[in-house]
Coordinates of C-alpha atoms and ligand atoms in Angstrom, one line a residue:
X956 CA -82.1 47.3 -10.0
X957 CA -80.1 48.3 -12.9
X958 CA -81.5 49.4 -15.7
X959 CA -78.1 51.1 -16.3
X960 CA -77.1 53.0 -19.6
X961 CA -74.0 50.0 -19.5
X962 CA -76.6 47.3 -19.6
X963 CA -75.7 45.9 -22.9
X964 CA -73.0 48.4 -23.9
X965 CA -70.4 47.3 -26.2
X966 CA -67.1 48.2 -24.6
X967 CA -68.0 48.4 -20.8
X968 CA -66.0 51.2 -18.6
X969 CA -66.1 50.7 -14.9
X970 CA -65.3 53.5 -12.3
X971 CA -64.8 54.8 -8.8
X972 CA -64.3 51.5 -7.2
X973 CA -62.5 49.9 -5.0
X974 CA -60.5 47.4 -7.1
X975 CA -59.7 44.1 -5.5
X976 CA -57.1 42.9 -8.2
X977 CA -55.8 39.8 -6.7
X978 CA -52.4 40.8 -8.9
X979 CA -49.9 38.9 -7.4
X980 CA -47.4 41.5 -7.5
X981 CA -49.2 44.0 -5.1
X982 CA -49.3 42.6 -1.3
X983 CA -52.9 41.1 -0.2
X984 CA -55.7 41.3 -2.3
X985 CA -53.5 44.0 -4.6
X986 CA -56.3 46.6 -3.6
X987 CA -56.6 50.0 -6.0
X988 CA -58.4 53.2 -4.6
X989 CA -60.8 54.8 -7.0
X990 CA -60.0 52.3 -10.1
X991 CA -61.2 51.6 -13.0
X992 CA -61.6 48.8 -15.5
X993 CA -62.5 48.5 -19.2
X994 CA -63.2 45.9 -21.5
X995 CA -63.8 45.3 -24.9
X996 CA -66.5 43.6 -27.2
X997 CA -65.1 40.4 -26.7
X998 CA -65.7 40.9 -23.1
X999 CA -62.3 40.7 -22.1
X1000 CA -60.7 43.6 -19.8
X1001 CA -58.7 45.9 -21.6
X1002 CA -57.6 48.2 -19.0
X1003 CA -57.1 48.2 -14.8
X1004 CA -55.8 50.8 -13.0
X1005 CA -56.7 54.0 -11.1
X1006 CA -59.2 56.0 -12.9
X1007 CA -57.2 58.9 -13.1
X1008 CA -55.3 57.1 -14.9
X1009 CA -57.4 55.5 -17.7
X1010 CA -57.5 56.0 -21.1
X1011 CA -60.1 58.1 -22.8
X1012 CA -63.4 55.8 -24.1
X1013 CA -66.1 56.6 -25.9
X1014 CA -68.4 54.8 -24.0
X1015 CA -70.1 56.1 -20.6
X1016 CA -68.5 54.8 -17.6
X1017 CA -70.6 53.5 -14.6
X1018 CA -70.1 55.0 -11.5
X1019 CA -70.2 52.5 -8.9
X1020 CA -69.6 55.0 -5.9
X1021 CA -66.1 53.4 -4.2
X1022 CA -68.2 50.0 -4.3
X1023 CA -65.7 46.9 -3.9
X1024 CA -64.9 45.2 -7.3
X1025 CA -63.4 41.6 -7.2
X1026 CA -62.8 39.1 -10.0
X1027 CA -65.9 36.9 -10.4
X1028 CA -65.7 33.8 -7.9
X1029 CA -64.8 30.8 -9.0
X1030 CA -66.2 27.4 -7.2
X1031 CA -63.2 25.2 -8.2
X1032 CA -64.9 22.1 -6.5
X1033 CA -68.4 21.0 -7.2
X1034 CA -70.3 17.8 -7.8
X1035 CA -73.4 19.9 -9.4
X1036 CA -75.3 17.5 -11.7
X1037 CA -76.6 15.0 -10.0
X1038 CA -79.9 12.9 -9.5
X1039 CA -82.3 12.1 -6.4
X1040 CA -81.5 13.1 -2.8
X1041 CA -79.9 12.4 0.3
X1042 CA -82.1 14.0 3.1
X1043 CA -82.6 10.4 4.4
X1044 CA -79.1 9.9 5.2
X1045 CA -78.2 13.3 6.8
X1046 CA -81.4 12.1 9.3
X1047 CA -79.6 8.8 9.8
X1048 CA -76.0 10.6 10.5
X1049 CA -78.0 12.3 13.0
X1050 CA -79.0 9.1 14.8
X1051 CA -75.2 7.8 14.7
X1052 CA -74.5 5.8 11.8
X1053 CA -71.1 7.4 10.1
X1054 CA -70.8 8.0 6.2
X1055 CA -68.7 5.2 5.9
X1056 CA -71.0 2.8 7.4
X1057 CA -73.9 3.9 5.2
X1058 CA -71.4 4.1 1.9
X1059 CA -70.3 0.1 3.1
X1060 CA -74.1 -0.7 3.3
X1061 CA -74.9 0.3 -0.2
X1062 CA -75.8 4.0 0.6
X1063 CA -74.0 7.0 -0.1
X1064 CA -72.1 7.4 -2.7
X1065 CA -74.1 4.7 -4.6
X1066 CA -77.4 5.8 -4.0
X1067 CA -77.0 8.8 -5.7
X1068 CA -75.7 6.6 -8.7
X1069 CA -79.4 5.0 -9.1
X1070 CA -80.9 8.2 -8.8
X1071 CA -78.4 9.9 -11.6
X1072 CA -78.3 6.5 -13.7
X1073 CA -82.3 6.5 -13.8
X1074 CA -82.1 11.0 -14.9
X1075 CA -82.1 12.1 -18.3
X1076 CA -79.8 13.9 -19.6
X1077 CA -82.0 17.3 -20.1
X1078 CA -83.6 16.5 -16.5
X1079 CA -79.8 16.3 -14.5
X1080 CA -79.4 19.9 -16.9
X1081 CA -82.6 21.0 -15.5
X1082 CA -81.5 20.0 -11.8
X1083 CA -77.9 21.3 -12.4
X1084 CA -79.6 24.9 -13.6
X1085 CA -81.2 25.7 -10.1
X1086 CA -78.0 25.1 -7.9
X1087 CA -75.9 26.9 -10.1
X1088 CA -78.2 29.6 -9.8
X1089 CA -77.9 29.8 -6.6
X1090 CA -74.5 30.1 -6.6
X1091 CA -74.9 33.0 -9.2
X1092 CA -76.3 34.8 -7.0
X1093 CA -73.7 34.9 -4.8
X1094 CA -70.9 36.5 -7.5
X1095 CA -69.3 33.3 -9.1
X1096 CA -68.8 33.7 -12.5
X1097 CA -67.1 30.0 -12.9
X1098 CA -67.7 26.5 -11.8
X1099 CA -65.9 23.4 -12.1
X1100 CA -68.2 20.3 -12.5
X1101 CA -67.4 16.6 -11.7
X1102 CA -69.0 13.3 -13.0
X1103 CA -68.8 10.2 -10.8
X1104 CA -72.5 9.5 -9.9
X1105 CA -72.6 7.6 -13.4
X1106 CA -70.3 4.9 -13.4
X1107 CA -70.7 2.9 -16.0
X1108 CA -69.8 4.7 -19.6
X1109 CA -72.8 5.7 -20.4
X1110 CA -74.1 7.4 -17.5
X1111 CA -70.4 9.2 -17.0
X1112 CA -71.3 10.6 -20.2
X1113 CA -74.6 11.9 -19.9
X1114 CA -73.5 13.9 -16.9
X1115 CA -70.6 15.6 -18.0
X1116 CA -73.2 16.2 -21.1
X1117 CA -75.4 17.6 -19.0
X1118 CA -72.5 19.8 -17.4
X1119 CA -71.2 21.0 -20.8
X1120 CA -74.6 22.1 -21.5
X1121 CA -75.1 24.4 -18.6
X1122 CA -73.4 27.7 -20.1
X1123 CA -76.0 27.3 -22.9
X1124 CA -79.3 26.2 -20.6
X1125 CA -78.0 29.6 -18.4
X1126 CA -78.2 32.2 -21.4
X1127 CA -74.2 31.8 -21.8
X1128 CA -74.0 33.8 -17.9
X1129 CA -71.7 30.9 -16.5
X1130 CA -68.2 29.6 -17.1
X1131 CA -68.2 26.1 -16.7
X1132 CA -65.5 23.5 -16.6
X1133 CA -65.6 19.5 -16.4
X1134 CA -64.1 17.1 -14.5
X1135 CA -63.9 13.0 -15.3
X1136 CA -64.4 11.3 -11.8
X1137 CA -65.4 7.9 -13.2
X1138 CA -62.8 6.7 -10.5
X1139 CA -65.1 8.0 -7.2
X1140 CA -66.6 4.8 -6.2
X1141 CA -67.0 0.9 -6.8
X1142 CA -70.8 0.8 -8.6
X1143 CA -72.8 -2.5 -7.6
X1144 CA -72.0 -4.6 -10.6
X1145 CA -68.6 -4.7 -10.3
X1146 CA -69.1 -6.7 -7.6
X1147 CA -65.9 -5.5 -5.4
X1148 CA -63.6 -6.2 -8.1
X1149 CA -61.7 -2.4 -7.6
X1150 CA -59.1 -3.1 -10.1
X1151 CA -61.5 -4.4 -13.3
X1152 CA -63.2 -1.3 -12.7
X1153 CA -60.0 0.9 -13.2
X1154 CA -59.2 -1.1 -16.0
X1155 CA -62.9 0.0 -17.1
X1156 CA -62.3 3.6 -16.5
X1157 CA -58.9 4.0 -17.6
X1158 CA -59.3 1.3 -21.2
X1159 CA -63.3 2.5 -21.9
X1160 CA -64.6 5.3 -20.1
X1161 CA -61.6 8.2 -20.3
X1162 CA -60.7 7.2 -24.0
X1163 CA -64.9 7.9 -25.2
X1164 CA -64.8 10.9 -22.7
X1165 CA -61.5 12.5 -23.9
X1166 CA -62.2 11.8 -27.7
X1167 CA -66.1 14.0 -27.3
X1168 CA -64.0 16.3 -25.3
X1169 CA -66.5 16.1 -22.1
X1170 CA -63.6 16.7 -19.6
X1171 CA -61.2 19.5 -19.3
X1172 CA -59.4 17.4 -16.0
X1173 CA -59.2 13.8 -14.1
X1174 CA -60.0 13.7 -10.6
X1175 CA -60.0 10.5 -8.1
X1176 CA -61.2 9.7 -4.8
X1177 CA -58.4 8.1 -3.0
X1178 CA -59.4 6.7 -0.1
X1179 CA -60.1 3.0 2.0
X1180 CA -63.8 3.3 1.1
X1181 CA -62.8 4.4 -2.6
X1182 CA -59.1 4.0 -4.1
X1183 CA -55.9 2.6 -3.4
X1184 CA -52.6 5.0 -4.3
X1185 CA -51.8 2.4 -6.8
X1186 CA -55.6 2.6 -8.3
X1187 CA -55.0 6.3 -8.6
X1188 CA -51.9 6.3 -10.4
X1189 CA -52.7 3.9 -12.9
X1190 CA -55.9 6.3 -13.7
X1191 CA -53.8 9.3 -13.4
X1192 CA -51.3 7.8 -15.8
X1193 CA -54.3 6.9 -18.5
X1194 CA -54.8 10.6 -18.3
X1195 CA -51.5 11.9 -18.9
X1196 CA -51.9 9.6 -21.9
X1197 CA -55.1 11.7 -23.3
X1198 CA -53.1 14.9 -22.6
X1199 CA -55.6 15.6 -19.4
X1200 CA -54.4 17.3 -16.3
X1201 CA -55.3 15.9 -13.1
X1202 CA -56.9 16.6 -9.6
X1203 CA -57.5 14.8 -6.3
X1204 CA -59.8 13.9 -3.7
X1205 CA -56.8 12.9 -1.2
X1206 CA -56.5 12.1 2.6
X1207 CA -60.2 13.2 3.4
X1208 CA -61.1 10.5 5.8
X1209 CA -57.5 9.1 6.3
X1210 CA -53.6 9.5 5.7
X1211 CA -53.1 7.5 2.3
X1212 CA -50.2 9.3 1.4
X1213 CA -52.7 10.9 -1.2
X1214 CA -51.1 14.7 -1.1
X1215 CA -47.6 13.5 -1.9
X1216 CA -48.9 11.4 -4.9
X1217 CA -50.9 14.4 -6.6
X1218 CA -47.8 16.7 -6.0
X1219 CA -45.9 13.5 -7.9
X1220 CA -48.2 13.6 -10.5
X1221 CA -48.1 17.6 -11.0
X1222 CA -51.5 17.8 -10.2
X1223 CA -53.9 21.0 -10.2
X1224 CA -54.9 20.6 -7.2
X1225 CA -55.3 18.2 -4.0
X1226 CA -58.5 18.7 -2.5
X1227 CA -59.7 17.7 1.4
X1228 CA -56.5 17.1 2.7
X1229 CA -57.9 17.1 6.5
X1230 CA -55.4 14.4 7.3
X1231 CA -52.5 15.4 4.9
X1232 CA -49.3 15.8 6.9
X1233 CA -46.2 18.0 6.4
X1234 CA -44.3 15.8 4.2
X1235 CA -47.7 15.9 2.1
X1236 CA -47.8 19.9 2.3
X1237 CA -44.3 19.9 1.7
X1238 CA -44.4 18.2 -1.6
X1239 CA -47.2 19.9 -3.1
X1240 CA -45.9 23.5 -2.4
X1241 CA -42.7 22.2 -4.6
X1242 CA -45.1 20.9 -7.2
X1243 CA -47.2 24.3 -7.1
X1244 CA -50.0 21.8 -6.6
X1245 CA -52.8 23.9 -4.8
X1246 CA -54.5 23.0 -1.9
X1247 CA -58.3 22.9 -2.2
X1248 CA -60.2 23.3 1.1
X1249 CA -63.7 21.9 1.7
X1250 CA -65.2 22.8 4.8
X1251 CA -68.7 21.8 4.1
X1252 CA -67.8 18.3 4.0
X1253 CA -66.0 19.2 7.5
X1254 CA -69.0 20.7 8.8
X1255 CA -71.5 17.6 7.7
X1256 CA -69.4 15.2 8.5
X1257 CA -68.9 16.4 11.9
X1258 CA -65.2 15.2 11.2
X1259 CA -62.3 16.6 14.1
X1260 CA -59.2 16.7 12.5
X1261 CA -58.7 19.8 10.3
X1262 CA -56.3 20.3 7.3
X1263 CA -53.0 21.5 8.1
X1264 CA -53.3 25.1 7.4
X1265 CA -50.1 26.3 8.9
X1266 CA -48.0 23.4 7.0
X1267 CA -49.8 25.1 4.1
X1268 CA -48.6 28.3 5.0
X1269 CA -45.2 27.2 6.4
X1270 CA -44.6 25.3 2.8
X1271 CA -46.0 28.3 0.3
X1272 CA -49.1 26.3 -0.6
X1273 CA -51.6 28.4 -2.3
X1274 CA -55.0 27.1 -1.1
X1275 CA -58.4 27.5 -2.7
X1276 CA -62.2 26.7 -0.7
X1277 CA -64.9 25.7 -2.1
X1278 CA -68.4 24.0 -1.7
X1279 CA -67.7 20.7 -2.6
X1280 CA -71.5 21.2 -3.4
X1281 CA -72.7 17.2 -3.6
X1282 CA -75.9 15.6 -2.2
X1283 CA -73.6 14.0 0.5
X1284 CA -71.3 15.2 2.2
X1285 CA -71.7 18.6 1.3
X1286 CA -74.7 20.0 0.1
X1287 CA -74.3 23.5 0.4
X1288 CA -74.7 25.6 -2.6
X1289 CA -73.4 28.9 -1.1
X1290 CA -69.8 29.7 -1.9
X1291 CA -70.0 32.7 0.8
X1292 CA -70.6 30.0 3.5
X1293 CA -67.9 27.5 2.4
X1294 CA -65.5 31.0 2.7
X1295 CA -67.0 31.7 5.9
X1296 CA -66.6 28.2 7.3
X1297 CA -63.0 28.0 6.3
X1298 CA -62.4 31.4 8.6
X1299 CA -64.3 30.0 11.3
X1300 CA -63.6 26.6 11.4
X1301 CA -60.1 26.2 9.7
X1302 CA -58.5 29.7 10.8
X1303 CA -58.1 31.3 7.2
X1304 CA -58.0 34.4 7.2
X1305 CA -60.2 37.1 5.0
X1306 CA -57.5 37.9 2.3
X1307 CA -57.1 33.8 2.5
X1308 CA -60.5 33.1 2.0
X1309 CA -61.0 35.4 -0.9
X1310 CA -57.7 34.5 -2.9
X1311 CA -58.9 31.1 -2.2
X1312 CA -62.1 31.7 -4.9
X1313 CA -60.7 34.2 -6.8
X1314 CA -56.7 33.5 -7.9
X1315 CA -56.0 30.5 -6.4
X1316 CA -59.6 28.4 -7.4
X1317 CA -58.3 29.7 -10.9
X1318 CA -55.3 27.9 -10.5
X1319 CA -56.9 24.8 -9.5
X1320 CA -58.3 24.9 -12.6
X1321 CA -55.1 25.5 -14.5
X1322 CA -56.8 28.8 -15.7
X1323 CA -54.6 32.1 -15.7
X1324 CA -57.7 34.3 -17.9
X1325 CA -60.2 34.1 -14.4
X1326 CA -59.7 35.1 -10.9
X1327 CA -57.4 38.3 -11.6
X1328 CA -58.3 41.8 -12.4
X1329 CA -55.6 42.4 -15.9
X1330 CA -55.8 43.2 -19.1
X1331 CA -56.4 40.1 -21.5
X1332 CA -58.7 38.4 -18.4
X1333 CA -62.6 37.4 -18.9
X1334 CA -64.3 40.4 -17.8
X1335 CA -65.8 38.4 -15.1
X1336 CA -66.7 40.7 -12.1
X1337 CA -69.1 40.8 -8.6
X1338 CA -69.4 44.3 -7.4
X1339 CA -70.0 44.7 -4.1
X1340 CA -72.2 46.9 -1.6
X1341 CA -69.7 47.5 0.5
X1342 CA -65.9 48.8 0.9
X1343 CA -64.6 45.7 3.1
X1344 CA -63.1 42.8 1.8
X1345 CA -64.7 41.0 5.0
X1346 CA -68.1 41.8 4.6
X1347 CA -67.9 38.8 1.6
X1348 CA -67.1 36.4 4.4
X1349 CA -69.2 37.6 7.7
X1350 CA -72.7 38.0 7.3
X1351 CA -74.8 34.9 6.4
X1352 CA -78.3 34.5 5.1
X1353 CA -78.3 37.8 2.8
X1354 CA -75.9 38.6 0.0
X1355 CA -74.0 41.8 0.1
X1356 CA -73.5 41.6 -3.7
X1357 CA -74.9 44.5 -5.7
X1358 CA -73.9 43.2 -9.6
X1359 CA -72.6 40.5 -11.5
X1360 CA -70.9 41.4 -14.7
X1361 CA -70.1 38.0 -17.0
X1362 CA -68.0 38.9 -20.0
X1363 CA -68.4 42.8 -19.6
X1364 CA -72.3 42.4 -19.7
X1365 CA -74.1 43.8 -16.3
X1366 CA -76.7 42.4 -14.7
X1367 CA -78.6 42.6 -11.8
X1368 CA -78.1 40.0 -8.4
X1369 CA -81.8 38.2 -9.5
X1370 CA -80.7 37.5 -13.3
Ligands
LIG1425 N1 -65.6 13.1 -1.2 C1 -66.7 13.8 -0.9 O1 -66.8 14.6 0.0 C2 -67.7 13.6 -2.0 N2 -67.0 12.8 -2.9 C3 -65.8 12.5 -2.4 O2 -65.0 11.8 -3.0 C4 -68.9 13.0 -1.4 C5 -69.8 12.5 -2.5 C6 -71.1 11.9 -1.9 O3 -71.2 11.6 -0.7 O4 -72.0 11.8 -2.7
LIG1426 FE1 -65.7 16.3 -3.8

């Protein structure tokens, strides 16, 4: 579709669109009529603001006809490399058994850990490479990427391998950061001891993955099937100790008191949190920890009780959605729906849903150079076909997106 004379230009210059910003100084989305944005060789923006406004360039600006211009989305929350399937399961959910009774019977979690133990290295890449592409497609510029189908230190390793080498195997198109979640379930030879397989993680696995540099955070599933709060703070401690910040998978299936220890911890992010309760929302809005909402795992769990979005609100808690993208519980790999499932299911608004992949995903990440329109940000932008904010979040089954652009380079929406 574009064979535009900014293909490939060295200093791209953006105009006549309809700047979502996402500055937090400007109300809602921090919309600007008929802007513009430049960026340099480096592929960071120089310039945002009206285009009446901009400074002179040399280069030819691009048109894009009062087309909506957002950050790049960000997909904060993914499992993406990952071996073998769980189509089986999802057919015996249907029949009645619950995740927890497969996950207790040897499935779940742990099936996917034969399948990824028994992958390659290059082959989980290769796997990784297709889903992310879908999710390209879609506008998101950066994903985060979690281990925890490995489980024992080698296997940990080859999958945050795999995930480091994603930007590479995509042509350098994707942003991609990594996440240790050795901590994510008991594997079969540990033979239900939980805590000598913390001392695994915490003495063996995060010291090897910290010193190759394969994570950029430490994440934990805290939970009766997974964790104990005592569990996660003694992993969460270990990573303080390798100067790693930290994440959690808290109070998805039950109230473990797993928001209020992540907002202890000064974590990035909670994440789930359908059973969090105010004193939970409460503390992380004091910690700035953000809120990360997975509908998909909602959705396919058939689960009732929904996160507390109005404690959230009531308690200043910026909240990001995501896929959760994982051959369990979630395995959606459209960014769009998770958005659209959070409207629909959880109440978020529009301007919610977008903040939450855009600004707020960015600081679940800890990353202030993604998610906002500024001068000194990755030029990382999706351009859409259309003026409204919403049409990102209603329509299903097509993509209203009309480019990509990853570090000031265009490209088309089939790249
Ligand atoms: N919670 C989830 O929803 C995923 N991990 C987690 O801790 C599920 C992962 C899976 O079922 O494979
Ligand atoms: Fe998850």
């Amino acid at each position: 579709m574009f064979t535009a004379k900014l293909k490939g230009a060295p200093m791209p210059v953006f105009t006549n669109a309809r700047l979502a910003t996402m500055d937090p100084k400007l109300p809602g989305l921090g919309i600007i009529e008929h802007g513009a944005v430049h960026a340099d060789a480096t592929g960071s923006i120089t310039w945002v603001g009206p285009a009446k406004d901009a400074p002179a360039s040399a280069e030819p600006a691009l048109d894009l006809g009062g087309r909506l211009l957002t950050p790049g989305l960000i997909d904060c929350h993914t499992h993406l490399v990952w071996g073998g399937t769980r189509a089986d399961e999802f057919e015996m959910r249907l029949a009645g058994r619950s995740y927890t009774d497969i996950a207790q019977a040897g499935g779940g979690i742990v099936s996917t850990v034969k399948a990824t133990r028994t992958a390659s290295q290059a082959e989980l890449t290769q796997l990784a490479i297709k889903r992310a592409r879908a999710l390209m497609a879609e506008g998101v510029t950066t994903i985060e990427v979690k281990s925890g189908y490995g489980l024992d230190l080698e296997s940990e390793m080859k999958q945050l391998r795999a995930a480091r080498a994603l930007p590479a195997a995509l042509r350098n198109r994707l942003d991609v950061t990594t996440t240790f979640l050795g901590a994510h379930a008991l594997p079969p030879e540990a033979n239900g001891d939980k805590d000598r397989y913390i001392d695994l993680v915490c003495r063996d696995m995060m010291p090897a993955v910290a010193r190759e540099n394969l994570a950029d955070a430490v994440d934990c599933f805290m939970e009766g099937i997974a964790f104990s709060g005592g569990q996660t703070a003694r992993v969460f401690d270990a990573a303080k100790d390798h100067g790693l910040k930290v994440k959690l998978h808290a109070d998805q299936l039950s109230n473990l008191g797993g928001a209020a220890l992540a907002a202890r911890y000064g974590a990035l992010s909670a994440d789930h949190l359908e059973y969090t309760d105010e004193a939970g929302a409460m503390a992380m809005g004091q910690a700035g920890t953000v809120a990360v909402i997975l509908p998909g795992a909602f959705y396919y769990l058939r689960e009732t009780q929904k996160p507390p979005i109005a404690h959230f609100r009531r308690h200043n808690v910026a909240m990001a959605v995501s896929t959760d993208a994982n051959p369990g519980s979630s395995p959606i790999l459209s960014l769009r729906l998770a958005m659209n499932m959070a409207c629909l299911l959880f109440g978020l608004t529009v301007e919610e849903a977008i903040l939450g992949v855009t600004r707020n995903a960015a600081k679940a990440l800890g990353r202030t150079d993604i998610g906002v329109l500024k001068a000194g940000a990755r030029c990382h932008l999706a351009i859409w076909d259309s003026l409204s904010p919403a049409a990102l979040v209603y329509e299903m089954g097509s993509s209203p997106l009309y480019a990509r652009v990853y570090g000031g380079m265009l490209e088309g929406t089939t790249s």
